[in-house]
Amino acid sequence: MITVASYNIRKGLGTDRRRRPDRILDVLHEIHADIVALQEADRRFGARQSALPAELISQGEYKAVPFDIRPGGIGWHGNAILVRHSVEIGDYEPIRLPTLEPRGAVMAELRIGGNDLRVVGMHLDLSGLWRRRQVRAIIDHIRRRRHRMPTVLMGDLNEWSLHGGCIREFAPELQIAPTGRSYHSRRPVGCLDRIILTPDLHLVACGVHVSERARLASDHLPIWARVNWGS
C-alpha cells in the first residue's frame, strides 16, 4: 500500500502572507506520502525558478522528478512531482494542454515496491470550457502511451461542481476519491483538488490533511489517498 498526495502550494506563500517554502515540506512530512503532485511549484514570472529550493527538498524525504525544462525549475507551468528517494523514476514528460491561460500537466512512470505506477499531475484552467478540453487532452495522452499501467491522476482541477463540469470528461470506470473540501485552507468550502484512479488500483482510504501548519502554509489544504494495486 502507498500514499499519494496532491498539494497546491501557492508558490510557498502562506495565508499569513509569508513566503515559507520550509513549511510546505513540513506539511508533506506530516502526510508522509510516497508520491506528491504539486501545483504552483514554480514562480510565475522572471526565471520561473522553483518555489521549493532544490537544496531544501534534498534535505528531506523527497526528490523531484527531473523534468529539467528550465534552469532552477522543477516542473512545467508550476506542476511538479516529488517522490521518496526509494522510488525508481522511469519515463517522464510534460503534457502540453490546450490553454487559454498558461496551464499544463506532467507525467511520470514510476516503480515503487516492485509495482509500476503512472502519475499525472495537473492544474486546470479557470474556464469550464477549457477545463473540459484539457481533461480530454490528458486522457488522450495516456491512451497513446505504449504500455498500459495503473495510473493516478491528481491536481487542482479548479472545478467547483462535485459531479459536473470537467468531472464528466473522465471515463466512467475511473474512480474519483472522495477526499473532501480542500479550499480555502482557512475555511474549506470547495473540492477543487482531486485524486482519480484507474480501475486496477484499489482505494483504501482518502481525505484532506488538516493541521495548523497546513492552514498557514498555503490557501489550499493537501489531499491524500492510500491505494493498493488490484489483484
Coordinates of C-alpha atoms in Angstrom, one line a residue:
M1 CA 0.0 0.0 0.0
I2 CA 1.2 3.5 -0.8
T3 CA 0.1 7.0 -0.1
V4 CA -0.3 9.6 -2.8
A5 CA -1.0 13.3 -2.3
S6 CA -1.8 16.5 -4.2
Y7 CA -1.0 19.9 -3.0
N8 CA -1.4 23.4 -4.5
I9 CA 1.4 25.2 -2.6
R10 CA 0.7 28.7 -3.9
K11 CA 4.4 29.3 -4.7
G12 CA 5.1 28.9 -0.9
L13 CA 3.1 31.9 0.0
G14 CA 1.1 31.2 3.2
T15 CA -2.2 32.6 4.4
D16 CA -0.2 34.9 6.7
R17 CA 1.3 36.4 3.5
R18 CA 4.7 35.0 4.4
R19 CA 6.7 33.0 1.8
R20 CA 7.9 30.0 3.7
P21 CA 8.8 27.0 1.5
D22 CA 10.1 25.1 4.5
R23 CA 6.5 25.0 5.8
I24 CA 5.4 23.3 2.6
L25 CA 7.9 20.5 3.2
D26 CA 7.0 20.3 6.8
V27 CA 3.4 19.7 5.8
L28 CA 4.4 17.0 3.3
H29 CA 6.4 15.3 6.1
E30 CA 3.2 15.3 8.2
I31 CA 1.4 13.4 5.4
H32 CA 4.3 11.1 4.9
A33 CA 3.2 10.4 1.3
D34 CA 5.2 8.3 -1.1
I35 CA 4.4 10.4 -4.2
V36 CA 3.2 14.0 -4.3
A37 CA 1.8 16.1 -7.2
L38 CA 2.5 19.8 -6.6
Q39 CA 0.8 22.8 -8.3
E40 CA 2.1 26.3 -8.3
A41 CA 5.5 24.9 -7.5
D42 CA 7.4 27.3 -9.7
R43 CA 7.4 31.1 -9.7
R44 CA 5.2 32.6 -12.5
F45 CA 7.5 35.4 -13.5
G46 CA 11.2 36.1 -14.2
A47 CA 13.3 32.9 -14.4
R48 CA 10.3 30.9 -13.1
Q49 CA 12.5 29.1 -10.6
S50 CA 11.2 26.6 -8.1
A51 CA 9.3 27.9 -5.2
L52 CA 10.8 25.0 -3.3
P53 CA 14.6 25.3 -3.5
A54 CA 16.3 22.1 -4.6
E55 CA 18.7 22.1 -1.7
L56 CA 15.7 22.3 0.7
I57 CA 14.0 19.4 -1.0
S58 CA 17.1 17.3 -0.9
Q59 CA 17.4 17.8 2.9
G60 CA 14.1 16.0 3.4
E61 CA 12.3 12.8 2.4
Y62 CA 11.8 13.6 -1.3
K63 CA 13.4 14.1 -4.7
A64 CA 11.9 15.9 -7.6
V65 CA 11.2 14.1 -10.9
P66 CA 13.8 15.9 -13.1
F67 CA 11.8 17.5 -15.9
D68 CA 14.6 20.0 -16.3
I69 CA 12.5 22.3 -18.5
R70 CA 14.2 25.4 -17.3
P71 CA 17.2 26.1 -15.0
G72 CA 16.2 26.3 -11.4
G73 CA 12.7 25.0 -12.0
I74 CA 11.3 21.6 -11.0
G75 CA 8.1 21.4 -13.1
W76 CA 6.1 22.6 -16.1
H77 CA 3.7 25.5 -15.7
G78 CA 4.1 25.0 -11.9
N79 CA 3.2 21.3 -12.0
A80 CA 5.9 19.1 -10.3
I81 CA 6.1 15.6 -8.9
L82 CA 8.0 14.6 -5.8
V83 CA 8.8 11.0 -4.8
R84 CA 10.5 9.3 -2.0
H85 CA 14.2 8.6 -2.5
S86 CA 13.4 4.8 -2.7
V87 CA 11.1 5.3 -5.7
E88 CA 12.6 4.5 -9.1
I89 CA 11.8 7.1 -11.8
G90 CA 11.4 5.7 -15.3
D91 CA 9.9 7.8 -18.2
Y92 CA 8.6 11.3 -17.6
E93 CA 7.5 14.2 -19.7
P94 CA 5.4 17.4 -19.7
I95 CA 1.9 17.2 -21.2
R96 CA 1.0 20.2 -23.4
L97 CA -2.6 21.2 -23.0
P98 CA -5.0 23.4 -25.0
T99 CA -5.0 26.6 -23.0
L100 CA -6.5 30.0 -22.5
E101 CA -4.2 30.6 -19.5
P102 CA -0.6 29.3 -19.1
R103 CA -1.5 25.7 -17.9
G104 CA 0.0 22.3 -18.3
A105 CA 0.3 18.8 -16.8
V106 CA 3.2 16.4 -16.1
M107 CA 3.5 12.7 -16.3
A108 CA 5.9 10.2 -14.6
E109 CA 6.2 6.5 -14.8
L110 CA 7.5 5.1 -11.5
R111 CA 8.4 1.8 -9.9
I112 CA 7.6 1.5 -6.2
G113 CA 7.6 -1.6 -4.0
G114 CA 8.0 -3.8 -7.1
N115 CA 5.0 -2.3 -8.8
D116 CA 4.6 0.1 -11.7
L117 CA 2.6 3.3 -11.4
R118 CA 1.9 6.2 -13.7
V119 CA 1.3 9.5 -12.1
V120 CA -0.2 12.6 -13.8
G121 CA -0.1 16.0 -12.0
M122 CA -2.3 18.8 -13.4
H123 CA -3.6 22.3 -12.7
L124 CA -6.5 23.1 -14.9
D125 CA -8.0 26.4 -16.3
L126 CA -10.4 28.7 -14.6
S127 CA -12.7 28.4 -17.7
G128 CA -15.0 25.4 -17.7
L129 CA -14.8 25.0 -21.4
W130 CA -11.0 24.9 -21.4
R131 CA -11.0 22.6 -18.3
R132 CA -13.1 20.0 -20.3
R133 CA -10.7 20.3 -23.3
Q134 CA -7.7 19.8 -21.0
V135 CA -9.1 16.7 -19.3
R136 CA -9.8 15.2 -22.8
A137 CA -6.2 16.0 -23.8
I138 CA -4.7 14.4 -20.7
I139 CA -6.9 11.2 -21.2
D140 CA -5.9 11.0 -24.9
H141 CA -2.2 11.4 -24.0
I142 CA -2.4 8.5 -21.5
R143 CA -4.2 6.3 -24.0
R144 CA -1.5 6.9 -26.6
R145 CA 1.2 5.5 -24.2
R146 CA 2.7 2.3 -25.5
H147 CA 2.2 0.4 -22.2
R148 CA -0.9 0.3 -20.1
M149 CA -0.1 1.0 -16.4
P150 CA -2.1 1.6 -13.2
T151 CA -2.5 5.4 -13.1
V152 CA -3.2 8.1 -10.6
L153 CA -4.3 11.5 -11.9
M154 CA -4.3 14.3 -9.4
G155 CA -4.2 18.0 -9.0
D156 CA -6.1 21.3 -8.7
L157 CA -9.0 20.9 -11.2
N158 CA -10.5 24.3 -10.4
E159 CA -13.9 22.6 -10.6
W160 CA -16.4 23.5 -8.0
S161 CA -19.0 21.0 -9.2
L162 CA -18.8 17.6 -7.5
H163 CA -20.1 15.7 -10.5
G164 CA -20.5 18.0 -13.4
G165 CA -18.2 20.2 -15.5
C166 CA -14.9 18.7 -16.4
I167 CA -15.5 15.8 -14.0
R168 CA -17.8 14.3 -16.7
E169 CA -14.9 14.1 -19.1
F170 CA -13.2 11.4 -17.0
A171 CA -14.2 7.9 -18.1
P172 CA -17.0 6.3 -16.0
E173 CA -14.7 3.4 -14.9
L174 CA -12.2 5.9 -13.3
Q175 CA -12.7 6.3 -9.6
I176 CA -12.7 9.8 -8.1
A177 CA -11.6 9.6 -4.5
P178 CA -14.0 11.4 -2.2
T179 CA -11.2 13.3 -0.4
G180 CA -13.3 16.3 0.7
R181 CA -13.1 20.1 0.8
S182 CA -9.6 21.5 0.5
Y183 CA -10.1 25.2 -0.5
H184 CA -9.9 27.7 1.2
S185 CA -7.5 26.3 3.8
R186 CA -8.8 28.6 6.5
R187 CA -12.4 27.6 5.9
P188 CA -12.7 24.8 3.3
V189 CA -15.8 25.2 1.1
G190 CA -14.7 23.7 -2.3
C191 CA -13.4 20.3 -3.5
L192 CA -11.1 21.9 -6.1
D193 CA -8.3 19.3 -5.6
R194 CA -9.0 15.8 -6.8
I195 CA -7.4 12.3 -7.0
I196 CA -8.6 10.0 -9.7
L197 CA -7.6 6.3 -10.0
T198 CA -7.8 3.7 -12.8
P199 CA -9.7 0.5 -12.1
D200 CA -6.6 -1.5 -11.5
L201 CA -5.9 0.4 -8.3
H202 CA -7.9 -0.1 -5.1
L203 CA -8.8 2.9 -2.9
V204 CA -8.2 2.1 0.8
A205 CA -8.7 5.5 2.4
C206 CA -8.6 9.2 1.5
G207 CA -9.0 12.6 2.9
V208 CA -7.9 16.2 3.4
H209 CA -4.9 16.8 5.6
V210 CA -5.7 19.4 8.2
S211 CA -3.2 20.8 10.6
E212 CA -2.4 24.2 12.0
R213 CA 0.7 24.3 9.8
A214 CA -1.3 23.3 6.7
R215 CA -3.8 26.1 7.3
L216 CA -0.9 28.6 7.3
A217 CA 1.4 27.1 4.5
S218 CA -1.0 27.7 1.5
D219 CA -4.5 28.7 0.6
H220 CA -5.2 25.0 -0.3
L221 CA -5.1 22.0 2.0
P222 CA -3.3 19.0 0.7
I223 CA -5.4 15.9 -0.2
W224 CA -4.2 12.3 0.1
A225 CA -5.2 8.7 -0.8
R226 CA -3.9 5.3 0.2
V227 CA -4.1 2.9 -2.6
N228 CA -3.2 -0.8 -3.4
W229 CA -2.7 -2.4 -6.7
G230 CA -5.6 -4.6 -7.7
S231 CA -5.2 -8.4 -7.8

